[in-house]
Amino acid sequence: SCENPEDENPRYQNPTEFVVNESPYKDALIELVNTENIIITCSQPNYGYAAAAEYAVQVSLDNNWDSENGFDEAVQTLGIKSNSAEIAIDANELAVMLCSLMGVVDENDVESIPMQVYLRVKCSIPNIAGSEIYSNIVSLNKVVPYYALPDVKLPEAMYMVGDFCGWDWNNSAA
């Protein structure tokens, strides 16, 4: 055959468009303390094939996405990563981030009044440099934050000195 089968194979291409859909909860009152997840959906960027992409949600209080004006991608990206174009934002994690962005250090510093929160999604293909693309910006207009702290991370190992359990580990503090 004179045909080249590689011409028909999908090939990586840099995507030019990536759209997050407006949330049906855009204008609904979202009390984070009473919410488990906030679902957002998006289209997959056109990488030239159905890529196993990774989606990460970024948050802003002032719709500023410029690092020269204070946006910090490392700080303002939620920890959850999704491999689906339907992303579940953990309400507690969002509350922790909002407290951090507002500079809240005390429970009394959080006002339980609705606020506007801006979101965008960063999509990339792991291990492919330059595959990153950012979505359009969507907002949730009535988010009620609460005082939230990050989860406590316990040490992986604890070293104890002394005869606190009679050297019998069956009597040790578990």
PDB file of C-alpha atoms in Angstrom:
ATOM      1  CA  SER A   1       0.000   0.000   0.000  1.00  0.00           C
ATOM      2  CA  CYS A   2       1.183   3.500  -0.747  1.00  0.00           C
ATOM      3  CA  GLU A   3      -0.518   5.027   2.272  1.00  0.00           C
ATOM      4  CA  ASN A   4       1.474   5.998   5.328  1.00  0.00           C
ATOM      5  CA  PRO A   5      -0.390   4.751   8.454  1.00  0.00           C
ATOM      6  CA  GLU A   6       1.347   7.401  10.575  1.00  0.00           C
ATOM      7  CA  ASP A   7      -0.643  10.088   8.762  1.00  0.00           C
ATOM      8  CA  GLU A   8      -3.817   8.684  10.345  1.00  0.00           C
ATOM      9  CA  ASN A   9      -2.440   8.344  13.888  1.00  0.00           C
ATOM     10  CA  PRO A  10      -3.333  11.072  16.333  1.00  0.00           C
ATOM     11  CA  ARG A  11      -0.450  13.353  17.268  1.00  0.00           C
ATOM     12  CA  TYR A  12       0.123  15.741  20.123  1.00  0.00           C
ATOM     13  CA  GLN A  13      -0.666  19.355  19.394  1.00  0.00           C
ATOM     14  CA  ASN A  14      -0.599  22.386  21.680  1.00  0.00           C
ATOM     15  CA  PRO A  15      -4.174  23.228  22.609  1.00  0.00           C
ATOM     16  CA  THR A  16      -5.473  26.717  21.936  1.00  0.00           C
ATOM     17  CA  GLU A  17      -8.756  26.675  23.845  1.00  0.00           C
ATOM     18  CA  PHE A  18      -9.932  25.287  27.157  1.00  0.00           C
ATOM     19  CA  VAL A  19     -13.379  26.094  28.543  1.00  0.00           C
ATOM     20  CA  VAL A  20     -14.804  25.678  32.042  1.00  0.00           C
ATOM     21  CA  ASN A  21     -18.594  25.691  31.980  1.00  0.00           C
ATOM     22  CA  GLU A  22     -20.507  28.226  34.069  1.00  0.00           C
ATOM     23  CA  SER A  23     -21.577  26.522  37.246  1.00  0.00           C
ATOM     24  CA  PRO A  24     -25.311  26.037  37.777  1.00  0.00           C
ATOM     25  CA  TYR A  25     -24.517  27.172  41.337  1.00  0.00           C
ATOM     26  CA  LYS A  26     -22.996  30.449  40.152  1.00  0.00           C
ATOM     27  CA  ASP A  27     -25.617  32.602  41.887  1.00  0.00           C
ATOM     28  CA  ALA A  28     -26.738  30.085  44.516  1.00  0.00           C
ATOM     29  CA  LEU A  29     -25.838  30.564  48.156  1.00  0.00           C
ATOM     30  CA  ILE A  30     -23.009  28.106  48.905  1.00  0.00           C
ATOM     31  CA  GLU A  31     -22.390  27.698  52.625  1.00  0.00           C
ATOM     32  CA  LEU A  32     -19.096  25.840  52.682  1.00  0.00           C
ATOM     33  CA  VAL A  33     -19.672  24.541  56.209  1.00  0.00           C
ATOM     34  CA  ASN A  34     -22.768  22.654  54.945  1.00  0.00           C
ATOM     35  CA  THR A  35     -21.280  21.570  51.615  1.00  0.00           C
ATOM     36  CA  GLU A  36     -19.173  18.533  50.800  1.00  0.00           C
ATOM     37  CA  ASN A  37     -18.179  19.231  47.180  1.00  0.00           C
ATOM     38  CA  ILE A  38     -18.750  21.828  44.495  1.00  0.00           C
ATOM     39  CA  ILE A  39     -18.801  20.264  41.038  1.00  0.00           C
ATOM     40  CA  ILE A  40     -17.469  22.112  38.011  1.00  0.00           C
ATOM     41  CA  THR A  41     -17.218  20.753  34.502  1.00  0.00           C
ATOM     42  CA  CYS A  42     -15.047  21.619  31.535  1.00  0.00           C
ATOM     43  CA  SER A  43     -14.178  20.531  28.042  1.00  0.00           C
ATOM     44  CA  GLN A  44     -10.916  18.717  27.470  1.00  0.00           C
ATOM     45  CA  PRO A  45      -8.372  20.830  25.612  1.00  0.00           C
ATOM     46  CA  ASN A  46      -7.729  19.599  22.088  1.00  0.00           C
ATOM     47  CA  TYR A  47      -4.383  17.865  22.440  1.00  0.00           C
ATOM     48  CA  GLY A  48      -4.972  16.030  19.165  1.00  0.00           C
ATOM     49  CA  TYR A  49      -6.126  12.868  20.911  1.00  0.00           C
ATOM     50  CA  ALA A  50      -7.994  11.864  24.069  1.00  0.00           C
ATOM     51  CA  ALA A  51      -5.112  12.565  26.440  1.00  0.00           C
ATOM     52  CA  ALA A  52      -4.915  11.465  30.066  1.00  0.00           C
ATOM     53  CA  ALA A  53      -4.854  15.058  31.251  1.00  0.00           C
ATOM     54  CA  GLU A  54      -4.636  16.373  34.804  1.00  0.00           C
ATOM     55  CA  TYR A  55      -6.878  19.209  35.986  1.00  0.00           C
ATOM     56  CA  ALA A  56      -6.125  21.516  38.928  1.00  0.00           C
ATOM     57  CA  VAL A  57      -8.428  24.288  40.213  1.00  0.00           C
ATOM     58  CA  GLN A  58      -7.013  27.725  41.001  1.00  0.00           C
ATOM     59  CA  VAL A  59      -8.717  30.279  43.248  1.00  0.00           C
ATOM     60  CA  SER A  60      -8.687  34.074  43.415  1.00  0.00           C
ATOM     61  CA  LEU A  61     -10.624  36.595  45.484  1.00  0.00           C
ATOM     62  CA  ASP A  62      -9.934  39.554  43.212  1.00  0.00           C
ATOM     63  CA  ASN A  63      -9.846  37.958  39.734  1.00  0.00           C
ATOM     64  CA  ASN A  64      -6.102  38.630  39.588  1.00  0.00           C
ATOM     65  CA  TRP A  65      -4.161  35.912  37.781  1.00  0.00           C
ATOM     66  CA  ASP A  66      -0.943  37.869  37.185  1.00  0.00           C
ATOM     67  CA  SER A  67       2.100  36.774  39.185  1.00  0.00           C
ATOM     68  CA  GLU A  68       3.524  40.297  38.970  1.00  0.00           C
ATOM     69  CA  ASN A  69       0.446  41.559  40.844  1.00  0.00           C
ATOM     70  CA  GLY A  70       0.552  38.976  43.622  1.00  0.00           C
ATOM     71  CA  PHE A  71      -0.993  35.807  42.196  1.00  0.00           C
ATOM     72  CA  ASP A  72       0.960  32.811  43.513  1.00  0.00           C
ATOM     73  CA  GLU A  73       0.154  29.682  41.535  1.00  0.00           C
ATOM     74  CA  ALA A  74       1.757  27.389  44.112  1.00  0.00           C
ATOM     75  CA  VAL A  75      -0.358  28.843  46.928  1.00  0.00           C
ATOM     76  CA  GLN A  76      -3.600  29.464  45.038  1.00  0.00           C
ATOM     77  CA  THR A  77      -3.963  26.019  43.452  1.00  0.00           C
ATOM     78  CA  LEU A  78      -6.116  23.535  45.342  1.00  0.00           C
ATOM     79  CA  GLY A  79      -4.388  20.275  46.221  1.00  0.00           C
ATOM     80  CA  ILE A  80      -6.911  18.017  44.548  1.00  0.00           C
ATOM     81  CA  LYS A  81      -5.986  16.893  41.055  1.00  0.00           C
ATOM     82  CA  SER A  82      -8.557  15.337  38.757  1.00  0.00           C
ATOM     83  CA  ASN A  83      -8.190  13.208  35.657  1.00  0.00           C
ATOM     84  CA  SER A  84     -11.776  13.895  34.660  1.00  0.00           C
ATOM     85  CA  ALA A  85     -13.415  16.892  33.028  1.00  0.00           C
ATOM     86  CA  GLU A  86     -15.828  16.835  35.972  1.00  0.00           C
ATOM     87  CA  ILE A  87     -13.984  18.202  38.981  1.00  0.00           C
ATOM     88  CA  ALA A  88     -15.209  17.929  42.575  1.00  0.00           C
ATOM     89  CA  ILE A  89     -13.868  20.831  44.642  1.00  0.00           C
ATOM     90  CA  ASP A  90     -13.665  19.812  48.290  1.00  0.00           C
ATOM     91  CA  ALA A  91     -15.550  22.498  50.256  1.00  0.00           C
ATOM     92  CA  ASN A  92     -13.284  22.177  53.297  1.00  0.00           C
ATOM     93  CA  GLU A  93     -10.148  22.593  51.191  1.00  0.00           C
ATOM     94  CA  LEU A  94     -11.702  25.646  49.539  1.00  0.00           C
ATOM     95  CA  ALA A  95     -12.557  27.082  52.978  1.00  0.00           C
ATOM     96  CA  VAL A  96      -8.947  26.572  54.123  1.00  0.00           C
ATOM     97  CA  MET A  97      -7.683  28.354  51.004  1.00  0.00           C
ATOM     98  CA  LEU A  98     -10.130  31.243  51.436  1.00  0.00           C
ATOM     99  CA  CYS A  99      -8.987  31.720  55.038  1.00  0.00           C
ATOM    100  CA  SER A 100      -5.392  31.777  53.829  1.00  0.00           C
ATOM    101  CA  LEU A 101      -6.126  34.258  51.025  1.00  0.00           C
ATOM    102  CA  MET A 102      -8.074  36.530  53.390  1.00  0.00           C
ATOM    103  CA  GLY A 103      -5.256  36.419  55.952  1.00  0.00           C
ATOM    104  CA  VAL A 104      -7.499  34.943  58.632  1.00  0.00           C
ATOM    105  CA  VAL A 105      -5.598  33.951  61.770  1.00  0.00           C
ATOM    106  CA  ASP A 106      -8.458  33.765  64.255  1.00  0.00           C
ATOM    107  CA  GLU A 107     -11.922  32.273  64.199  1.00  0.00           C
ATOM    108  CA  ASN A 108     -13.427  35.709  64.884  1.00  0.00           C
ATOM    109  CA  ASP A 109     -11.808  37.154  61.741  1.00  0.00           C
ATOM    110  CA  VAL A 110     -14.145  35.276  59.372  1.00  0.00           C
ATOM    111  CA  GLU A 111     -17.338  37.070  58.452  1.00  0.00           C
ATOM    112  CA  SER A 112     -20.139  34.721  57.479  1.00  0.00           C
ATOM    113  CA  ILE A 113     -21.322  36.884  54.612  1.00  0.00           C
ATOM    114  CA  PRO A 114     -21.439  35.779  50.984  1.00  0.00           C
ATOM    115  CA  MET A 115     -18.414  36.630  48.887  1.00  0.00           C
ATOM    116  CA  GLN A 116     -17.437  36.238  45.258  1.00  0.00           C
ATOM    117  CA  VAL A 117     -14.809  33.598  44.459  1.00  0.00           C
ATOM    118  CA  TYR A 118     -13.141  33.312  41.065  1.00  0.00           C
ATOM    119  CA  LEU A 119     -11.998  29.969  39.665  1.00  0.00           C
ATOM    120  CA  ARG A 120     -10.001  28.795  36.700  1.00  0.00           C
ATOM    121  CA  VAL A 121      -8.580  25.399  35.848  1.00  0.00           C
ATOM    122  CA  LYS A 122      -5.065  24.503  34.792  1.00  0.00           C
ATOM    123  CA  CYS A 123      -4.844  21.475  32.534  1.00  0.00           C
ATOM    124  CA  SER A 124      -1.675  19.633  31.605  1.00  0.00           C
ATOM    125  CA  ILE A 125      -0.469  16.243  30.511  1.00  0.00           C
ATOM    126  CA  PRO A 126       1.941  14.837  33.088  1.00  0.00           C
ATOM    127  CA  ASN A 127       5.516  14.515  31.820  1.00  0.00           C
ATOM    128  CA  ILE A 128       4.896  16.626  28.713  1.00  0.00           C
ATOM    129  CA  ALA A 129       6.585  19.995  29.101  1.00  0.00           C
ATOM    130  CA  GLY A 130       4.639  22.892  27.658  1.00  0.00           C
ATOM    131  CA  SER A 131       1.294  21.079  27.680  1.00  0.00           C
ATOM    132  CA  GLU A 132      -0.186  23.492  30.262  1.00  0.00           C
ATOM    133  CA  ILE A 133      -3.221  25.535  29.333  1.00  0.00           C
ATOM    134  CA  TYR A 134      -5.475  27.702  31.506  1.00  0.00           C
ATOM    135  CA  SER A 135      -9.239  27.885  31.203  1.00  0.00           C
ATOM    136  CA  ASN A 136     -11.545  30.831  31.139  1.00  0.00           C
ATOM    137  CA  ILE A 137     -12.497  32.333  34.500  1.00  0.00           C
ATOM    138  CA  VAL A 138     -15.789  31.496  36.201  1.00  0.00           C
ATOM    139  CA  SER A 139     -17.169  32.811  39.460  1.00  0.00           C
ATOM    140  CA  LEU A 140     -19.222  31.605  42.365  1.00  0.00           C
ATOM    141  CA  ASN A 141     -20.992  34.753  43.514  1.00  0.00           C
ATOM    142  CA  LYS A 142     -22.349  33.814  46.951  1.00  0.00           C
ATOM    143  CA  VAL A 143     -19.827  31.673  48.804  1.00  0.00           C
ATOM    144  CA  VAL A 144     -20.059  31.805  52.601  1.00  0.00           C
ATOM    145  CA  PRO A 145     -16.681  30.917  54.135  1.00  0.00           C
ATOM    146  CA  TYR A 146     -15.978  29.585  57.606  1.00  0.00           C
ATOM    147  CA  TYR A 147     -12.873  29.316  59.770  1.00  0.00           C
ATOM    148  CA  ALA A 148     -11.026  26.247  58.556  1.00  0.00           C
ATOM    149  CA  LEU A 149      -7.555  24.933  59.194  1.00  0.00           C
ATOM    150  CA  PRO A 150      -5.549  22.454  57.151  1.00  0.00           C
ATOM    151  CA  ASP A 151      -5.640  18.855  58.302  1.00  0.00           C
ATOM    152  CA  VAL A 152      -3.115  17.968  60.971  1.00  0.00           C
ATOM    153  CA  LYS A 153      -0.323  15.825  59.594  1.00  0.00           C
ATOM    154  CA  LEU A 154       0.961  13.346  62.105  1.00  0.00           C
ATOM    155  CA  PRO A 155       4.618  12.309  62.025  1.00  0.00           C
ATOM    156  CA  GLU A 156       5.408   9.048  60.287  1.00  0.00           C
ATOM    157  CA  ALA A 157       7.529   7.866  63.225  1.00  0.00           C
ATOM    158  CA  MET A 158       7.830   8.796  66.880  1.00  0.00           C
ATOM    159  CA  TYR A 159      10.836   7.909  68.967  1.00  0.00           C
ATOM    160  CA  MET A 160      10.231   7.444  72.683  1.00  0.00           C
ATOM    161  CA  VAL A 161      12.953   7.168  75.266  1.00  0.00           C
ATOM    162  CA  GLY A 162      12.702   5.509  78.648  1.00  0.00           C
ATOM    163  CA  ASP A 163      10.909   2.806  80.520  1.00  0.00           C
ATOM    164  CA  PHE A 164       7.445   4.339  80.064  1.00  0.00           C
ATOM    165  CA  CYS A 165       5.779   1.006  79.258  1.00  0.00           C
ATOM    166  CA  GLY A 166       8.000  -1.419  81.196  1.00  0.00           C
ATOM    167  CA  TRP A 167       9.765  -2.209  77.924  1.00  0.00           C
ATOM    168  CA  ASP A 168       6.677  -4.162  76.917  1.00  0.00           C
ATOM    169  CA  TRP A 169       5.321  -2.770  73.628  1.00  0.00           C
ATOM    170  CA  ASN A 170       1.993  -4.475  74.291  1.00  0.00           C
ATOM    171  CA  ASN A 171       1.499  -1.838  77.020  1.00  0.00           C
ATOM    172  CA  SER A 172       2.660   1.106  74.884  1.00  0.00           C
ATOM    173  CA  ALA A 173       0.577   4.103  73.986  1.00  0.00           C
ATOM    174  CA  ALA A 174      -1.011   3.323  70.623  1.00  0.00           C
TER     175      ALA A 174
END
